[in-house]
Amino acid sequence: MTLEHHLPSPENPARVVVVGSRGFIGKAVIAYLQAQGIAVCPVSSSDIDLTEASSGERLEEILRPDDAVIFNSARITEMSRAGEDFAANILMARHACEAFKKIPLAQVVYISTDTVYPFGINPIVESTPAAPESLYGAMHLSRELMFRNAVESPLAILRLNAVYGAEDSHNAYGPNRFLRSALAEGKISLFGEGEETRDHTFIDDVAAVVGLCLRHRSSGCLNVASGESVSFHDIAGMIAAMFDSPVTVANMPRQRP
């Protein structure tokens, strides 16, 4: 599945409701949309806790007919509470779907992840069968199916790979952590030799893709990626080369295969 554009010539939506507005991706998308002169209604967990039973009704009160909605709200799954986070994320989607069924929306954009695909497949394309190997990936695939069942307006599912940028709060293994470690310690630590590869996408490019989907009222599924995978060893080398003073690249024993 790929994207179908229902508006061949781009048009700004009347308003965009961003559910999950205070996260790394939500803030970048809002900044991009506002720079394009598009009206935005941010909705964060402090506005509506989507795990609460009444949250669907509260979201429905915010939504207007012809709104476009970006759904980017999810708990990051921690290993220690993976089952609990999985259940909470499914509940959040259920309550959102209750609201979406009642309002004639212009479009819904669901922010998903490349972890819906199995590990070790190369290359991954939109026709690659989804077969998640983690609860986080299984959660997003489940929510994709829930939205497809509930949303009658054009639904765009954007499967993001690893996203990097200055405002990232997760500090996941990769460019963001490497740069911060180099700044703070003059050192970058790699698992093994850092030989495994991953595609990484800059946050501003992600925001631009979301904006294009909104302005063309796209539906379908798209993998948001640069198309080039780079080893973590090479990423560490790129970052070390940015500094005038030496940055040490150290190797650590792997914690997992």
Short mmCIF file of C-alpha atoms in Angstrom, two decimals:
data_model
loop_
_atom_site.label_atom_id
_atom_site.label_comp_id
_atom_site.label_asym_id
_atom_site.label_seq_id
_atom_site.Cartn_x
_atom_site.Cartn_y
_atom_site.Cartn_z
CA MET A 1 0.00 0.00 0.00
CA THR A 2 1.20 3.52 -0.82
CA LEU A 3 -0.39 6.95 -0.57
CA GLU A 4 -3.31 8.22 -2.64
CA HIS A 5 -3.59 12.01 -2.85
CA HIS A 6 -7.22 13.18 -2.80
CA LEU A 7 -6.17 16.79 -3.52
CA PRO A 8 -3.81 16.88 -6.53
CA SER A 9 -3.19 20.59 -5.88
CA PRO A 10 -2.19 21.28 -2.29
CA GLU A 11 -4.69 23.05 -0.03
CA ASN A 12 -4.31 23.99 3.60
CA PRO A 13 -6.76 22.18 5.88
CA ALA A 14 -9.21 24.37 7.78
CA ARG A 15 -7.69 23.29 11.10
CA VAL A 16 -5.36 20.57 12.33
CA VAL A 17 -5.88 18.97 15.73
CA VAL A 18 -2.60 17.49 16.96
CA VAL A 19 -3.24 14.79 19.57
CA GLY A 20 0.07 14.28 21.34
CA SER A 21 1.21 17.86 20.90
CA ARG A 22 3.96 18.08 23.52
CA GLY A 23 6.23 15.29 22.33
CA PHE A 24 9.28 15.49 20.08
CA ILE A 25 7.34 14.87 16.88
CA GLY A 26 4.21 16.74 17.90
CA LYS A 27 6.10 19.96 18.65
CA ALA A 28 8.02 19.81 15.37
CA VAL A 29 4.85 19.20 13.34
CA ILE A 30 3.06 22.10 15.05
CA ALA A 31 5.97 24.45 14.35
CA TYR A 32 5.98 23.40 10.69
CA LEU A 33 2.22 23.84 10.27
CA GLN A 34 2.18 27.23 11.94
CA ALA A 35 5.02 28.37 9.68
CA GLN A 36 2.78 27.39 6.74
CA GLY A 37 -0.07 29.51 8.12
CA ILE A 38 -2.21 26.50 9.06
CA ALA A 39 -4.48 26.77 12.11
CA VAL A 40 -3.49 24.27 14.79
CA CYS A 41 -5.30 22.99 17.88
CA PRO A 42 -2.80 21.21 20.17
CA VAL A 43 -4.10 18.49 22.50
CA SER A 44 -1.74 17.02 25.09
CA SER A 45 -2.14 14.48 27.88
CA SER A 46 -2.56 17.36 30.32
CA ASP A 47 -5.63 18.43 28.33
CA ILE A 48 -7.11 14.94 27.91
CA ASP A 49 -5.90 11.71 29.47
CA LEU A 50 -6.94 9.27 26.77
CA THR A 51 -6.82 6.34 29.18
CA GLU A 52 -9.81 7.76 31.09
CA ALA A 53 -13.27 6.43 30.27
CA SER A 54 -14.69 9.88 29.45
CA SER A 55 -11.78 10.94 27.24
CA GLY A 56 -13.53 10.02 23.97
CA GLU A 57 -16.38 12.39 24.80
CA ARG A 58 -13.94 15.14 25.78
CA LEU A 59 -12.05 14.75 22.50
CA GLU A 60 -15.33 14.80 20.60
CA GLU A 61 -16.12 18.19 22.19
CA ILE A 62 -12.88 19.62 20.78
CA LEU A 63 -13.25 18.24 17.26
CA ARG A 64 -15.07 20.13 14.52
CA PRO A 65 -16.43 18.82 11.22
CA ASP A 66 -13.74 19.13 8.52
CA ASP A 67 -10.88 19.09 11.05
CA ALA A 68 -7.79 17.14 10.09
CA VAL A 69 -6.37 15.15 13.00
CA ILE A 70 -2.81 14.00 13.64
CA PHE A 71 -2.75 11.18 16.21
CA ASN A 72 0.69 11.03 17.76
CA SER A 73 -0.15 10.10 21.33
CA ALA A 74 1.46 6.99 22.82
CA ARG A 75 3.23 5.80 25.92
CA ILE A 76 6.79 4.75 25.19
CA THR A 77 6.98 1.08 26.10
CA GLU A 78 9.43 0.30 28.89
CA MET A 79 10.68 -3.27 29.23
CA SER A 80 9.70 -3.38 32.89
CA ARG A 81 6.07 -2.52 32.19
CA ALA A 82 5.61 -3.54 28.55
CA GLY A 83 2.27 -5.27 29.09
CA GLU A 84 0.84 -2.35 31.07
CA ASP A 85 1.94 0.19 28.45
CA PHE A 86 0.57 -1.98 25.63
CA ALA A 87 -2.87 -2.10 27.27
CA ALA A 88 -2.85 1.65 27.98
CA ASN A 89 -1.95 2.50 24.38
CA ILE A 90 -4.71 0.31 23.00
CA LEU A 91 -7.18 1.96 25.39
CA MET A 92 -6.08 5.39 24.20
CA ALA A 93 -6.73 4.42 20.59
CA ARG A 94 -10.12 2.96 21.48
CA HIS A 95 -11.27 6.22 23.08
CA ALA A 96 -9.95 8.26 20.14
CA CYS A 97 -11.79 6.00 17.69
CA GLU A 98 -15.02 6.56 19.62
CA ALA A 99 -14.68 10.29 18.93
CA PHE A 100 -13.60 9.87 15.31
CA LYS A 101 -16.70 7.80 14.51
CA LYS A 102 -18.98 10.66 15.54
CA ILE A 103 -17.36 13.61 13.76
CA PRO A 104 -17.10 13.96 9.93
CA LEU A 105 -13.39 14.67 9.83
CA ALA A 106 -11.51 15.81 6.73
CA GLN A 107 -8.60 13.44 7.38
CA VAL A 108 -6.73 11.48 10.04
CA VAL A 109 -2.94 11.02 10.03
CA TYR A 110 -1.72 8.25 12.32
CA ILE A 111 1.94 8.33 13.35
CA SER A 112 3.15 4.72 13.46
CA THR A 113 6.56 3.04 13.45
CA ASP A 114 8.80 0.80 11.38
CA THR A 115 8.83 -1.70 14.26
CA VAL A 116 5.63 -3.15 12.78
CA TYR A 117 8.06 -4.94 10.43
CA PRO A 118 10.21 -7.92 11.46
CA PHE A 119 13.86 -7.33 12.30
CA GLY A 120 16.49 -8.29 9.72
CA ILE A 121 14.45 -7.56 6.58
CA ASN A 122 16.40 -5.50 4.04
CA PRO A 123 15.16 -3.56 2.25
CA ILE A 124 11.81 -2.73 3.85
CA VAL A 125 9.18 -1.31 1.50
CA GLU A 126 5.48 -0.57 1.92
CA SER A 127 4.58 -4.04 0.58
CA THR A 128 6.74 -5.80 3.18
CA PRO A 129 4.35 -7.82 5.40
CA ALA A 130 3.97 -6.40 8.89
CA ALA A 131 5.09 -8.93 11.50
CA PRO A 132 6.14 -7.11 14.69
CA GLU A 133 8.59 -8.79 17.05
CA SER A 134 8.05 -6.41 19.98
CA LEU A 135 5.02 -5.35 22.01
CA TYR A 136 5.66 -1.78 20.89
CA GLY A 137 5.43 -2.78 17.24
CA ALA A 138 2.42 -5.02 17.93
CA MET A 139 0.70 -2.11 19.67
CA HIS A 140 1.15 0.22 16.71
CA LEU A 141 -0.01 -2.41 14.22
CA SER A 142 -3.08 -3.05 16.38
CA ARG A 143 -3.84 0.66 16.51
CA GLU A 144 -3.41 0.95 12.74
CA LEU A 145 -6.11 -1.73 12.34
CA MET A 146 -8.36 0.00 14.87
CA PHE A 147 -8.10 3.31 13.02
CA ARG A 148 -8.73 1.65 9.66
CA ASN A 149 -11.90 0.15 11.09
CA ALA A 150 -13.14 3.34 12.75
CA VAL A 151 -12.11 6.21 10.44
CA GLU A 152 -14.33 6.85 7.43
CA SER A 153 -12.41 9.89 6.20
CA PRO A 154 -9.04 9.61 4.40
CA LEU A 155 -6.56 7.88 6.73
CA ALA A 156 -2.82 8.23 6.23
CA ILE A 157 -0.57 5.89 8.22
CA LEU A 158 3.02 7.11 8.44
CA ARG A 159 5.50 4.50 9.63
CA LEU A 160 8.51 6.36 10.98
CA ASN A 161 11.97 4.93 11.36
CA ALA A 162 14.50 6.30 13.87
CA VAL A 163 14.08 10.08 14.05
CA TYR A 164 16.81 12.44 15.25
CA GLY A 165 16.90 16.11 16.18
CA ALA A 166 17.98 18.51 18.89
CA GLU A 167 14.74 18.40 20.89
CA ASP A 168 14.51 14.60 21.17
CA SER A 169 13.85 13.66 24.78
CA HIS A 170 14.21 9.89 24.49
CA ASN A 171 18.01 9.88 24.10
CA ALA A 172 17.83 6.54 22.32
CA TYR A 173 20.97 4.79 21.09
CA GLY A 174 22.07 6.61 17.96
CA PRO A 175 22.81 10.15 16.74
CA ASN A 176 21.15 12.07 19.59
CA ARG A 177 22.83 10.09 22.37
CA PHE A 178 26.18 10.05 20.57
CA LEU A 179 26.23 13.83 20.15
CA ARG A 180 25.22 14.51 23.75
CA SER A 181 27.80 12.05 25.05
CA ALA A 182 30.51 13.63 22.90
CA LEU A 183 29.61 17.09 24.20
CA ALA A 184 29.44 16.04 27.85
CA GLU A 185 32.19 13.41 28.09
CA GLY A 186 34.28 13.62 24.93
CA LYS A 187 33.36 9.98 24.35
CA ILE A 188 30.93 7.87 22.30
CA SER A 189 30.14 4.30 23.40
CA LEU A 190 29.17 1.68 20.81
CA PHE A 191 27.66 -1.76 21.35
CA GLY A 192 30.06 -4.26 19.82
CA GLU A 193 31.75 -2.71 16.82
CA GLY A 194 28.68 -0.64 15.95
CA GLU A 195 28.44 -2.61 12.72
CA GLU A 196 24.65 -2.88 12.53
CA THR A 197 22.94 -0.40 10.24
CA ARG A 198 19.82 1.72 10.62
CA ASP A 199 18.10 4.42 8.62
CA HIS A 200 17.62 7.70 10.50
CA THR A 201 15.41 10.63 9.46
CA PHE A 202 15.78 14.26 10.52
CA ILE A 203 12.80 15.58 12.48
CA ASP A 204 12.23 18.56 10.13
CA ASP A 205 11.86 16.15 7.20
CA VAL A 206 9.29 14.14 9.17
CA ALA A 207 7.30 17.31 9.86
CA ALA A 208 7.43 18.25 6.17
CA VAL A 209 6.10 14.83 5.12
CA VAL A 210 3.23 15.14 7.59
CA GLY A 211 2.48 18.59 6.21
CA LEU A 212 2.43 17.32 2.63
CA CYS A 213 0.03 14.53 3.58
CA LEU A 214 -2.30 17.08 5.14
CA ARG A 215 -2.17 19.52 2.23
CA HIS A 216 -2.85 16.75 -0.29
CA ARG A 217 -5.37 14.96 1.98
CA SER A 218 -3.49 11.72 1.45
CA SER A 219 -4.64 8.25 2.45
CA GLY A 220 -2.83 4.93 2.57
CA CYS A 221 0.48 3.95 4.13
CA LEU A 222 3.99 5.37 3.76
CA ASN A 223 7.34 4.48 5.28
CA VAL A 224 8.99 7.76 6.27
CA ALA A 225 12.71 7.17 5.78
CA SER A 226 15.75 8.57 4.00
CA GLY A 227 16.33 5.36 2.05
CA GLU A 228 19.93 4.98 3.22
CA SER A 229 21.02 2.84 6.18
CA VAL A 230 24.23 3.81 7.97
CA SER A 231 26.17 1.82 10.55
CA PHE A 232 26.35 3.16 14.10
CA HIS A 233 30.13 3.01 13.75
CA ASP A 234 29.98 5.43 10.83
CA ILE A 235 27.52 7.71 12.65
CA ALA A 236 29.89 7.89 15.62
CA GLY A 237 32.73 8.79 13.24
CA MET A 238 30.68 11.57 11.63
CA ILE A 239 29.90 13.08 15.03
CA ALA A 240 33.48 12.75 16.32
CA ALA A 241 34.71 14.58 13.19
CA MET A 242 32.56 17.60 14.10
CA PHE A 243 34.74 18.42 17.14
CA ASP A 244 38.08 20.24 17.20
CA SER A 245 39.18 18.30 20.28
CA PRO A 246 39.49 14.48 20.09
CA VAL A 247 36.38 12.39 20.80
CA THR A 248 36.98 8.79 21.85
CA VAL A 249 34.85 6.07 20.26
CA ALA A 250 34.75 3.13 22.71
CA ASN A 251 33.29 -0.37 22.27
CA MET A 252 31.08 -2.06 24.87
CA PRO A 253 29.87 -5.66 25.18
CA ARG A 254 26.45 -6.14 23.63
CA GLN A 255 23.48 -6.39 25.98
CA ARG A 256 21.39 -8.30 23.42
CA PRO A 257 21.99 -9.96 20.03
#
